[in-house]
């Protein structure tokens, strides 16, 4: 008898994304361009992070009608975002049958204390994290995939770099700990010691770990892969640039051939202007999306 | 024996790890020249449209077909790998593929991710059953005369062989049971020494 919605099939879909690029899209036309460029999945949303940042206000889950149109338009898996803690938005996406749900700090949180209990869903979830503790807390809530938060909508990769290095550094530290030290580290990180022991044994997170938040160029994607990302999300970086299709193709190639400077060089040549961007260090604390949950 | 694993995208590391544990030499394949001296090639799970496009852009499609048609290369494709090997893809006639296996596949044949599943599957030559993990999996809807069906579900065949080509809709590399990979290594060893 076939069993659906298991942890293995949820985490398994994320395994299939590895080495690939997941692209933010706001229209059917953009979704088709992303598929044509070689995206492994598209993230359907109403406004890309750069516009959410600019326009302000409360950012909510996209119109289910738009998500459905995008699901019908492409053959690759479709993801969509819900507000942190918004169980009902997630139930809508589950009902629609999207392939992955992003419980995302890019949208305005609906619950300032609790995240969604993701074990209760048949659809896998991805969540953002800035360090190992945050990543493992999301995994223990049922996340089947983790991504760095970075600072979305800036086109500045530095925060994604900080978060990826922090997660990797946390893992290396755990690998060096003795059993009694592991118990204290679990307490410090606010995570279950069993889960931490699993990380120590595996040498990586128990789920796939992507980079996200500020990636705008093929070299940015290659950088994140160099730092140990399993793949990349590109939000505003593609459709806020002046040449979405060639840029999207170039980022896909650079994610595969991150370790081959010849390829990364060739695909980077002649791209038109990228998104203009914001230096993440100039953002006021209140304007940062990454601090909306922990 | 050297087994290449196509490493453009997808879960190639899981295939590499399992194949290495079975004692084969493993090489990740990203460029046509990486195929030199490889006895068997694994096309992993992942996104078939992504891999198909990258194979075309970097000349790997022609290189693989050349090694297969003019040599003794054995190939095993899982999920996306099955789609890339199929002669025809239902409703997706323009999707890039190798077309070496005389079948028609239907992508996402069970539906979207919420229909992804795992089950104990009866596989010819394997006892006990094989625990198979299906993720947005394809099935075969037409098999050519040379194609031997090794396992099927109600939607259609999910594990078949045609000469030196083996394909499965499911993902043995995500589990711990190595019997399917062992079958492939035997096939690669045979094709190296005699005509299969």
CSV table of C-alpha atoms in Angstrom, one decimal:
chain,number,residue,atom,x,y,z
A,1,UNK,CA,0.0,0.0,0.0
A,2,UNK,CA,1.5,3.3,-1.1
A,3,UNK,CA,1.9,5.9,1.7
A,4,UNK,CA,1.8,9.6,0.9
A,5,UNK,CA,3.0,12.7,2.8
A,6,UNK,CA,5.8,10.9,4.6
A,7,UNK,CA,8.9,12.7,5.9
A,8,UNK,CA,11.0,10.8,3.4
A,9,UNK,CA,9.0,11.9,0.4
A,10,UNK,CA,8.8,15.5,1.7
A,11,UNK,CA,12.6,15.7,2.3
A,12,UNK,CA,13.1,13.7,-0.9
A,13,UNK,CA,11.6,16.4,-3.1
A,14,UNK,CA,14.1,18.9,-1.7
A,15,UNK,CA,16.9,16.4,-2.6
A,16,UNK,CA,15.7,16.6,-6.2
A,17,UNK,CA,16.2,20.4,-6.2
A,18,UNK,CA,19.9,20.2,-5.3
A,19,UNK,CA,22.3,21.9,-7.6
A,20,UNK,CA,19.4,23.9,-9.0
A,21,UNK,CA,17.9,27.4,-9.0
A,22,UNK,CA,14.5,28.3,-7.6
A,23,UNK,CA,13.1,31.5,-9.1
A,24,UNK,CA,10.6,34.0,-7.7
A,25,UNK,CA,7.8,34.7,-10.3
A,26,UNK,CA,4.8,37.0,-10.1
A,27,UNK,CA,3.1,36.2,-13.5
A,28,UNK,CA,2.5,33.2,-15.8
A,29,UNK,CA,4.8,34.8,-18.3
A,30,UNK,CA,7.7,35.0,-15.8
A,31,UNK,CA,7.0,31.4,-14.7
A,32,UNK,CA,7.4,30.3,-18.4
A,33,UNK,CA,10.7,32.2,-18.7
A,34,UNK,CA,12.0,30.6,-15.5
A,35,UNK,CA,11.1,27.1,-16.8
A,36,UNK,CA,12.7,27.9,-20.1
A,37,UNK,CA,15.9,29.1,-18.3
A,38,UNK,CA,16.2,25.8,-16.5
A,39,UNK,CA,14.8,26.6,-13.0
A,40,UNK,CA,14.2,23.5,-10.9
A,41,UNK,CA,11.1,25.2,-9.4
A,42,UNK,CA,9.3,28.5,-9.3
A,43,UNK,CA,8.1,30.4,-6.3
A,44,UNK,CA,4.7,32.0,-7.1
A,45,UNK,CA,4.1,35.3,-5.3
A,46,UNK,CA,2.3,38.5,-5.8
A,47,UNK,CA,5.1,40.9,-5.3
A,48,UNK,CA,8.8,40.2,-5.3
A,49,UNK,CA,10.8,41.1,-2.2
A,50,UNK,CA,12.3,44.3,-3.7
A,51,UNK,CA,8.8,45.6,-4.4
A,52,UNK,CA,7.5,44.6,-1.0
A,53,UNK,CA,10.4,46.5,0.5
A,54,UNK,CA,9.7,49.6,-1.6
A,55,UNK,CA,5.9,49.6,-1.3
A,56,UNK,CA,5.7,48.7,2.4
A,57,UNK,CA,2.4,47.7,4.0
A,58,UNK,CA,1.3,44.2,5.0
A,59,UNK,CA,2.6,41.5,2.6
A,60,UNK,CA,0.3,38.4,2.5
A,61,UNK,CA,0.1,35.1,0.6
A,62,UNK,CA,-0.6,35.5,-3.1
A,63,UNK,CA,-4.1,35.2,-4.7
A,64,UNK,CA,-4.8,31.4,-4.9
A,65,UNK,CA,-6.1,32.1,-8.5
A,66,UNK,CA,-2.6,33.4,-9.5
A,67,UNK,CA,-0.9,30.4,-7.9
A,68,UNK,CA,-3.2,28.0,-9.7
A,69,UNK,CA,-2.5,29.7,-13.1
A,70,UNK,CA,1.2,29.3,-12.5
A,71,UNK,CA,0.7,25.7,-11.5
A,72,UNK,CA,-1.1,25.1,-14.8
A,73,UNK,CA,1.5,27.0,-16.9
A,74,UNK,CA,4.6,25.1,-16.0
A,75,UNK,CA,5.6,21.4,-15.6
A,76,UNK,CA,8.2,22.0,-12.9
A,77,UNK,CA,7.3,22.1,-9.2
A,78,UNK,CA,5.6,25.2,-7.9
A,79,UNK,CA,6.2,26.7,-4.5
A,80,UNK,CA,4.3,29.5,-2.8
A,81,UNK,CA,4.8,31.6,0.4
A,82,UNK,CA,2.7,32.0,3.5
A,83,UNK,CA,3.1,34.3,6.4
A,84,UNK,CA,4.9,32.9,9.4
A,85,UNK,CA,2.4,31.1,11.6
A,86,UNK,CA,-0.5,31.6,9.2
A,87,UNK,CA,-2.0,28.1,9.3
A,88,UNK,CA,-5.0,29.0,7.2
A,89,UNK,CA,-2.9,30.4,4.3
A,90,UNK,CA,-1.0,27.2,4.4
A,91,UNK,CA,-4.2,25.1,4.3
A,92,UNK,CA,-5.2,27.0,1.2
A,93,UNK,CA,-2.0,26.1,-0.6
A,94,UNK,CA,-2.2,22.5,0.5
A,95,UNK,CA,-5.7,22.4,-0.9
A,96,UNK,CA,-4.5,23.9,-4.2
A,97,UNK,CA,-1.8,21.2,-4.2
A,98,UNK,CA,1.3,23.3,-4.5
A,99,UNK,CA,4.5,21.2,-4.3
A,100,UNK,CA,6.3,23.2,-1.5
A,101,UNK,CA,5.3,25.9,1.0
A,102,UNK,CA,7.7,28.6,2.1
A,103,UNK,CA,6.8,29.8,5.6
A,104,UNK,CA,8.6,33.1,4.9
A,105,UNK,CA,9.9,36.1,6.7
A,106,UNK,CA,9.5,38.0,3.4
A,107,UNK,CA,5.8,38.3,4.1
A,108,UNK,CA,4.5,40.1,7.3
A,109,UNK,CA,4.4,37.5,10.1
A,110,UNK,CA,0.9,36.5,11.2
A,111,UNK,CA,2.1,35.1,14.5
A,112,UNK,CA,4.9,36.7,16.4
A,113,UNK,CA,5.4,33.8,18.7
A,114,UNK,CA,4.7,30.5,17.0
A,115,UNK,CA,5.6,28.9,13.6
A,116,UNK,CA,3.2,26.5,11.8
A,117,UNK,CA,3.3,22.9,13.1
A,118,UNK,CA,4.4,21.6,9.7
A,119,UNK,CA,4.2,17.9,10.6
A,120,UNK,CA,0.4,18.3,10.2
A,121,UNK,CA,0.7,18.9,6.4
A,122,UNK,CA,1.0,16.6,3.5
A,123,UNK,CA,3.0,19.2,1.6
A,124,UNK,CA,6.6,19.9,2.5
A,125,UNK,CA,7.7,23.2,3.9
A,126,UNK,CA,10.9,25.3,3.5
A,127,UNK,CA,11.9,27.9,6.2
A,128,UNK,CA,14.6,30.5,6.5
A,129,UNK,CA,17.4,30.4,9.1
A,130,UNK,CA,20.4,32.5,10.1
A,131,UNK,CA,22.3,29.9,12.1
A,132,UNK,CA,22.3,26.3,13.1
A,133,UNK,CA,20.0,26.7,16.1
A,134,UNK,CA,17.3,28.5,14.0
A,135,UNK,CA,17.7,25.9,11.2
A,136,UNK,CA,17.2,23.0,13.6
A,137,UNK,CA,14.3,24.6,15.4
A,138,UNK,CA,12.5,24.8,12.0
A,139,UNK,CA,13.4,21.2,11.3
A,140,UNK,CA,11.9,20.1,14.6
A,141,UNK,CA,8.7,21.9,13.6
A,142,UNK,CA,8.6,19.8,10.5
A,143,UNK,CA,10.5,21.9,7.8
A,144,UNK,CA,11.7,19.5,5.1
A,145,UNK,CA,14.1,22.0,3.7
A,146,UNK,CA,16.1,25.0,5.0
A,147,UNK,CA,17.3,28.2,3.3
A,148,UNK,CA,19.4,31.1,4.5
A,149,UNK,CA,17.4,34.2,5.1
A,150,UNK,CA,19.9,36.7,3.8
A,151,UNK,CA,18.3,40.1,3.3
A,152,UNK,CA,15.6,39.7,0.7
A,153,UNK,CA,15.0,42.3,-2.0
A,154,UNK,CA,18.4,44.0,-1.6
A,155,UNK,CA,20.5,42.4,-4.3
A,156,UNK,CA,23.2,42.4,-1.6
A,157,UNK,CA,24.6,38.8,-1.0
A,158,UNK,CA,26.5,39.6,2.2
A,159,UNK,CA,23.7,38.6,4.6
A,160,UNK,CA,23.2,35.3,2.9
A,161,UNK,CA,27.0,34.7,3.1
A,162,UNK,CA,26.9,35.5,6.8
A,163,UNK,CA,24.0,33.1,7.4
A,164,UNK,CA,25.5,30.2,5.4
A,165,UNK,CA,28.9,30.6,7.1
A,166,UNK,CA,27.1,30.6,10.4
A,167,UNK,CA,25.2,27.4,9.8
A,168,UNK,CA,28.3,25.7,8.4
A,169,UNK,CA,30.4,26.9,11.3
A,170,UNK,CA,27.8,25.6,13.7
A,171,UNK,CA,27.9,22.2,12.1
A,172,UNK,CA,31.7,22.0,12.2
A,173,UNK,CA,31.6,23.0,15.9
A,174,UNK,CA,29.0,20.3,16.7
A,175,UNK,CA,31.2,17.7,15.0
A,176,UNK,CA,34.1,18.5,17.4
A,177,UNK,CA,32.0,18.3,20.6
A,178,UNK,CA,32.1,15.5,23.2
A,179,UNK,CA,28.8,13.9,24.3
A,180,UNK,CA,28.5,16.0,27.6
A,181,UNK,CA,29.3,19.2,25.6
A,182,UNK,CA,26.7,18.3,23.1
A,183,UNK,CA,24.0,18.4,25.7
A,184,UNK,CA,25.0,21.9,26.7
A,185,UNK,CA,25.2,23.1,23.1
A,186,UNK,CA,21.7,21.7,22.5
A,187,UNK,CA,20.5,23.8,25.4
A,188,UNK,CA,22.3,26.9,24.1
A,189,UNK,CA,20.9,26.5,20.6
A,190,UNK,CA,17.4,25.8,21.9
A,191,UNK,CA,17.2,22.5,20.0
A,192,UNK,CA,16.7,18.8,20.8
A,193,UNK,CA,19.9,16.9,21.6
A,194,UNK,CA,18.9,14.0,19.5
A,195,UNK,CA,18.6,16.3,16.5
A,196,UNK,CA,22.0,17.8,17.3
A,197,UNK,CA,23.5,14.3,17.6
A,198,UNK,CA,22.1,13.5,14.1
A,199,UNK,CA,23.9,16.6,12.7
A,200,UNK,CA,27.1,15.5,14.4
A,201,UNK,CA,26.8,12.0,12.8
A,202,UNK,CA,25.8,13.3,9.3
A,203,UNK,CA,28.1,16.2,9.2
A,204,UNK,CA,25.3,18.3,7.6
A,205,UNK,CA,21.7,19.3,8.3
A,206,UNK,CA,19.2,16.4,8.1
A,207,UNK,CA,17.5,18.3,5.3
A,208,UNK,CA,18.6,20.1,2.2
A,209,UNK,CA,20.1,23.6,2.8
A,210,UNK,CA,19.7,26.3,0.1
A,211,UNK,CA,21.0,29.9,-0.1
A,212,UNK,CA,18.5,32.8,-0.4
A,213,UNK,CA,18.3,36.5,0.1
A,214,UNK,CA,20.2,38.9,-2.1
A,215,UNK,CA,21.6,36.6,-4.8
A,216,UNK,CA,21.7,38.7,-8.1
A,217,UNK,CA,24.5,37.5,-10.3
A,218,UNK,CA,26.0,34.2,-11.6
A,219,UNK,CA,29.0,34.8,-9.4
A,220,UNK,CA,26.8,35.3,-6.4
A,221,UNK,CA,25.3,31.9,-7.0
A,222,UNK,CA,28.7,30.3,-7.5
A,223,UNK,CA,29.9,32.0,-4.2
A,224,UNK,CA,27.0,30.4,-2.2
A,225,UNK,CA,27.7,27.0,-3.7
A,226,UNK,CA,31.3,27.4,-2.8
A,227,UNK,CA,30.3,28.1,0.8
A,228,UNK,CA,28.4,24.8,0.9
A,229,UNK,CA,24.8,25.7,-0.3
A,230,UNK,CA,22.9,22.8,-1.9
A,231,UNK,CA,21.4,25.2,-4.4
A,232,UNK,CA,20.0,28.8,-4.6
A,233,UNK,CA,16.8,30.8,-4.6
A,234,UNK,CA,16.8,33.9,-6.7
A,235,UNK,CA,14.1,36.3,-5.7
A,236,UNK,CA,14.2,39.9,-7.1
A,237,UNK,CA,17.6,39.3,-8.8
A,238,UNK,CA,16.1,37.9,-12.1
A,239,UNK,CA,13.0,39.8,-12.8
A,240,UNK,CA,14.3,43.1,-11.4
A,241,UNK,CA,17.2,43.0,-13.9
A,242,UNK,CA,17.0,44.4,-17.4
A,243,UNK,CA,17.6,41.0,-19.0
A,244,UNK,CA,15.7,38.2,-17.1
A,245,UNK,CA,16.1,35.3,-19.5
A,246,UNK,CA,19.9,35.4,-20.2
A,247,UNK,CA,20.6,36.2,-16.6
A,248,UNK,CA,18.4,33.4,-15.4
A,249,UNK,CA,20.2,30.9,-17.7
A,250,UNK,CA,23.6,32.2,-16.6
A,251,UNK,CA,22.7,31.8,-12.9
A,252,UNK,CA,21.5,28.2,-13.6
A,253,UNK,CA,24.8,27.4,-15.4
A,254,UNK,CA,26.9,29.0,-12.6
A,255,UNK,CA,25.1,27.0,-10.0
A,256,UNK,CA,26.0,23.7,-11.7
A,257,UNK,CA,29.5,24.8,-12.7
A,258,UNK,CA,30.3,26.8,-9.6
A,259,UNK,CA,33.7,25.1,-9.3
A,260,UNK,CA,34.6,25.8,-12.9
A,261,UNK,CA,35.7,29.5,-13.2
A,262,UNK,CA,35.8,29.2,-17.0
A,263,UNK,CA,32.1,28.5,-17.2
A,264,UNK,CA,31.2,31.1,-14.6
A,265,UNK,CA,33.3,33.7,-16.5
A,266,UNK,CA,31.8,32.9,-19.9
A,267,UNK,CA,28.2,33.0,-18.7
A,268,UNK,CA,28.8,36.3,-16.8
A,269,UNK,CA,30.0,38.1,-20.0
A,270,UNK,CA,27.7,40.7,-21.6
A,271,UNK,CA,24.8,40.5,-19.1
A,272,UNK,CA,22.9,43.8,-19.0
A,273,UNK,CA,22.4,45.8,-15.9
A,274,UNK,CA,21.5,43.8,-12.8
A,275,UNK,CA,19.0,45.0,-10.2
A,276,UNK,CA,20.2,48.2,-8.6
A,277,UNK,CA,20.2,47.0,-5.0
A,278,UNK,CA,20.6,48.3,-1.5
A,279,UNK,CA,23.6,47.9,0.7
A,280,UNK,CA,22.2,45.7,3.5
A,281,UNK,CA,24.3,47.5,6.1
A,282,UNK,CA,22.5,50.8,5.5
A,283,UNK,CA,19.1,49.2,6.4
A,284,UNK,CA,17.5,50.3,9.7
A,285,UNK,CA,16.9,47.3,12.0
A,286,UNK,CA,13.1,47.8,11.5
A,287,UNK,CA,13.4,47.4,7.8
A,288,UNK,CA,15.2,44.1,8.0
A,289,UNK,CA,13.1,41.0,7.1
A,290,UNK,CA,15.6,38.5,8.6
A,291,UNK,CA,14.8,39.6,12.2
A,292,UNK,CA,11.1,39.0,12.0
A,293,UNK,CA,11.3,35.6,13.6
A,294,UNK,CA,13.9,33.4,15.2
B,1,UNK,CA,35.1,-0.6,-13.0
B,2,UNK,CA,34.4,3.1,-13.2
B,3,UNK,CA,30.8,4.4,-12.9
B,4,UNK,CA,30.1,8.0,-14.0
B,5,UNK,CA,27.3,10.0,-12.3
B,6,UNK,CA,25.8,12.9,-14.3
B,7,UNK,CA,26.4,15.8,-11.9
B,8,UNK,CA,24.5,18.7,-13.5
B,9,UNK,CA,21.7,18.8,-11.0
B,10,UNK,CA,19.7,16.6,-8.6
B,11,UNK,CA,20.7,13.9,-6.1
B,12,UNK,CA,23.9,12.8,-7.8
B,13,UNK,CA,25.8,12.6,-4.5
B,14,UNK,CA,23.4,10.0,-3.1
B,15,UNK,CA,24.0,7.9,-6.2
B,16,UNK,CA,27.8,8.4,-6.0
B,17,UNK,CA,27.8,7.4,-2.3
B,18,UNK,CA,25.8,4.2,-2.9
B,19,UNK,CA,27.9,3.2,-5.9
B,20,UNK,CA,31.1,3.9,-4.1
B,21,UNK,CA,30.0,1.8,-1.1
B,22,UNK,CA,29.5,-1.1,-3.5
B,23,UNK,CA,33.2,-0.9,-4.5
B,24,UNK,CA,33.1,0.8,-7.9
B,25,UNK,CA,35.2,3.8,-8.8
B,26,UNK,CA,33.0,6.8,-9.2
B,27,UNK,CA,33.4,9.9,-11.3
B,28,UNK,CA,31.1,13.0,-11.4
B,29,UNK,CA,30.4,13.9,-15.0
B,30,UNK,CA,30.0,17.6,-15.9
B,31,UNK,CA,31.9,17.9,-19.2
B,32,UNK,CA,32.0,15.6,-22.3
B,33,UNK,CA,35.6,14.6,-21.6
B,34,UNK,CA,34.7,13.3,-18.2
B,35,UNK,CA,33.0,10.3,-19.9
B,36,UNK,CA,36.3,8.9,-21.2
B,37,UNK,CA,36.9,5.4,-19.8
B,38,UNK,CA,33.6,5.2,-18.0
B,39,UNK,CA,31.9,1.7,-18.0
B,40,UNK,CA,28.5,2.8,-16.6
B,41,UNK,CA,26.7,6.0,-16.3
B,42,UNK,CA,23.9,7.0,-13.8
B,43,UNK,CA,21.5,9.8,-14.7
B,44,UNK,CA,20.2,10.8,-11.2
B,45,UNK,CA,16.9,12.2,-9.9
B,46,UNK,CA,16.3,15.9,-10.2
B,47,UNK,CA,14.4,18.1,-12.7
B,48,UNK,CA,14.4,16.6,-16.1
B,49,UNK,CA,13.9,20.0,-17.9
B,50,UNK,CA,16.9,21.5,-16.1
B,51,UNK,CA,19.2,18.6,-16.8
B,52,UNK,CA,18.1,18.3,-20.4
B,53,UNK,CA,18.9,22.0,-21.1
B,54,UNK,CA,22.3,21.8,-19.4
B,55,UNK,CA,23.2,18.6,-21.2
B,56,UNK,CA,22.4,20.4,-24.5
B,57,UNK,CA,24.3,23.6,-23.7
B,58,UNK,CA,27.5,21.8,-22.6
B,59,UNK,CA,27.5,19.1,-25.3
B,60,UNK,CA,26.9,16.2,-23.0
B,61,UNK,CA,23.8,14.9,-24.9
B,62,UNK,CA,25.9,14.1,-28.0
B,63,UNK,CA,28.8,12.8,-25.9
B,64,UNK,CA,26.6,10.4,-24.0
B,65,UNK,CA,24.8,9.1,-27.2
B,66,UNK,CA,28.2,8.7,-28.9
B,67,UNK,CA,29.6,6.6,-25.9
B,68,UNK,CA,26.4,4.5,-25.9
B,69,UNK,CA,26.0,3.9,-29.6
B,70,UNK,CA,29.7,3.4,-30.4
B,71,UNK,CA,30.8,1.7,-27.2
B,72,UNK,CA,29.6,-0.6,-24.4
B,73,UNK,CA,28.4,2.1,-22.0
B,74,UNK,CA,25.6,0.9,-19.7
B,75,UNK,CA,23.2,3.5,-18.4
B,76,UNK,CA,20.9,3.6,-15.4
B,77,UNK,CA,18.4,6.5,-15.1
B,78,UNK,CA,16.2,7.2,-12.0
B,79,UNK,CA,13.1,9.4,-12.3
B,80,UNK,CA,14.3,12.4,-14.2
B,81,UNK,CA,17.0,10.1,-15.7
B,82,UNK,CA,14.2,7.8,-17.0
B,83,UNK,CA,12.6,10.8,-18.7
B,84,UNK,CA,15.9,11.9,-20.3
B,85,UNK,CA,16.4,8.4,-21.7
B,86,UNK,CA,12.9,8.0,-23.1
B,87,UNK,CA,12.2,8.1,-26.8
B,88,UNK,CA,8.9,10.0,-26.3
B,89,UNK,CA,7.5,12.2,-23.5
B,90,UNK,CA,3.8,12.4,-23.4
B,91,UNK,CA,2.5,15.9,-24.2
B,92,UNK,CA,6.1,17.3,-24.1
B,93,UNK,CA,7.4,16.6,-27.6
B,94,UNK,CA,9.9,19.4,-27.5
B,95,UNK,CA,11.6,18.6,-24.2
B,96,UNK,CA,15.3,17.9,-24.7
B,97,UNK,CA,16.2,14.2,-24.1
B,98,UNK,CA,18.5,11.4,-25.2
B,99,UNK,CA,15.8,9.2,-26.6
B,100,UNK,CA,17.8,5.9,-26.3
B,101,UNK,CA,15.1,3.9,-24.6
B,102,UNK,CA,12.1,2.8,-26.7
B,103,UNK,CA,9.3,3.9,-24.4
B,104,UNK,CA,6.9,6.7,-23.9
B,105,UNK,CA,6.9,8.2,-20.4
B,106,UNK,CA,4.3,10.3,-18.7
B,107,UNK,CA,5.8,12.9,-16.4
B,108,UNK,CA,4.2,13.4,-12.9
B,109,UNK,CA,2.0,10.4,-13.6
B,110,UNK,CA,0.7,10.1,-10.1
B,111,UNK,CA,0.1,13.9,-9.8
B,112,UNK,CA,1.8,16.6,-7.9
B,113,UNK,CA,4.0,16.4,-4.7
B,114,UNK,CA,1.1,15.5,-2.4
B,115,UNK,CA,0.7,12.2,-4.4
B,116,UNK,CA,4.5,11.4,-3.9
B,117,UNK,CA,4.6,8.1,-2.0
B,118,UNK,CA,6.6,5.1,-0.7
B,119,UNK,CA,5.7,1.4,-0.9
B,120,UNK,CA,7.0,-2.1,-0.9
B,121,UNK,CA,7.3,-2.9,-4.6
B,122,UNK,CA,7.4,-6.4,-6.1
B,123,UNK,CA,10.5,-6.4,-8.4
B,124,UNK,CA,11.4,-9.3,-10.7
B,125,UNK,CA,14.4,-11.1,-9.3
B,126,UNK,CA,14.3,-9.4,-5.9
B,127,UNK,CA,13.1,-11.1,-2.7
B,128,UNK,CA,11.9,-9.6,-0.4
B,129,UNK,CA,10.1,-6.7,-2.0
B,130,UNK,CA,12.0,-3.4,-2.7
B,131,UNK,CA,11.0,-0.3,-0.6
B,132,UNK,CA,10.5,2.2,-3.4
B,133,UNK,CA,10.3,6.0,-3.0
B,134,UNK,CA,8.3,7.8,-5.7
B,135,UNK,CA,8.7,11.6,-6.0
B,136,UNK,CA,6.5,13.4,-8.5
B,137,UNK,CA,7.4,10.3,-10.4
B,138,UNK,CA,6.9,9.4,-14.1
B,139,UNK,CA,5.5,6.0,-15.4
B,140,UNK,CA,6.0,4.3,-18.7
B,141,UNK,CA,2.8,4.3,-20.8
B,142,UNK,CA,4.2,2.5,-23.9
B,143,UNK,CA,7.0,-0.1,-24.1
B,144,UNK,CA,8.8,-1.1,-27.3
B,145,UNK,CA,9.4,-4.8,-28.2
B,146,UNK,CA,12.9,-4.9,-26.8
B,147,UNK,CA,11.8,-3.5,-23.4
B,148,UNK,CA,11.5,-5.9,-20.4
B,149,UNK,CA,9.3,-4.8,-17.6
B,150,UNK,CA,10.8,-5.6,-14.1
B,151,UNK,CA,8.3,-3.9,-11.9
B,152,UNK,CA,4.9,-2.1,-12.4
B,153,UNK,CA,2.2,-0.4,-10.5
B,154,UNK,CA,-1.4,0.1,-11.5
B,155,UNK,CA,-0.4,3.3,-13.5
B,156,UNK,CA,2.1,1.4,-15.6
B,157,UNK,CA,5.7,0.0,-15.6
B,158,UNK,CA,8.1,1.7,-13.2
B,159,UNK,CA,11.3,-0.4,-13.6
B,160,UNK,CA,12.4,-1.6,-17.0
B,161,UNK,CA,15.4,-2.8,-18.9
B,162,UNK,CA,16.3,-2.6,-22.6
B,163,UNK,CA,19.7,-4.1,-23.3
B,164,UNK,CA,22.3,-1.9,-21.6
B,165,UNK,CA,19.8,0.5,-20.3
B,166,UNK,CA,18.0,0.3,-16.9
B,167,UNK,CA,15.5,2.8,-15.7
B,168,UNK,CA,13.4,3.2,-12.5
B,169,UNK,CA,10.6,5.8,-11.7
B,170,UNK,CA,11.6,5.5,-8.0
B,171,UNK,CA,14.7,6.5,-6.1
B,172,UNK,CA,16.8,3.6,-4.6
B,173,UNK,CA,19.6,6.1,-3.8
B,174,UNK,CA,17.4,7.8,-1.2
B,175,UNK,CA,17.1,4.6,0.8
B,176,UNK,CA,19.7,2.1,2.2
B,177,UNK,CA,18.8,-1.0,0.0
B,178,UNK,CA,21.5,-1.3,-2.6
B,179,UNK,CA,20.1,-4.2,-4.6
B,180,UNK,CA,19.0,-2.1,-7.6
B,181,UNK,CA,22.5,-0.5,-7.8
B,182,UNK,CA,24.0,-4.0,-7.6
B,183,UNK,CA,21.9,-5.0,-10.6
B,184,UNK,CA,23.1,-2.0,-12.5
B,185,UNK,CA,26.8,-2.7,-11.6
B,186,UNK,CA,26.4,-6.3,-12.9
B,187,UNK,CA,24.8,-5.0,-16.1
B,188,UNK,CA,27.7,-2.6,-16.6
B,189,UNK,CA,30.3,-5.4,-15.9
B,190,UNK,CA,28.5,-7.7,-18.4
B,191,UNK,CA,28.2,-5.0,-21.1
B,192,UNK,CA,31.9,-4.4,-20.7
B,193,UNK,CA,32.8,-8.0,-21.5
B,194,UNK,CA,30.1,-9.1,-23.9
B,195,UNK,CA,27.2,-7.8,-25.9
B,196,UNK,CA,24.0,-7.3,-23.8
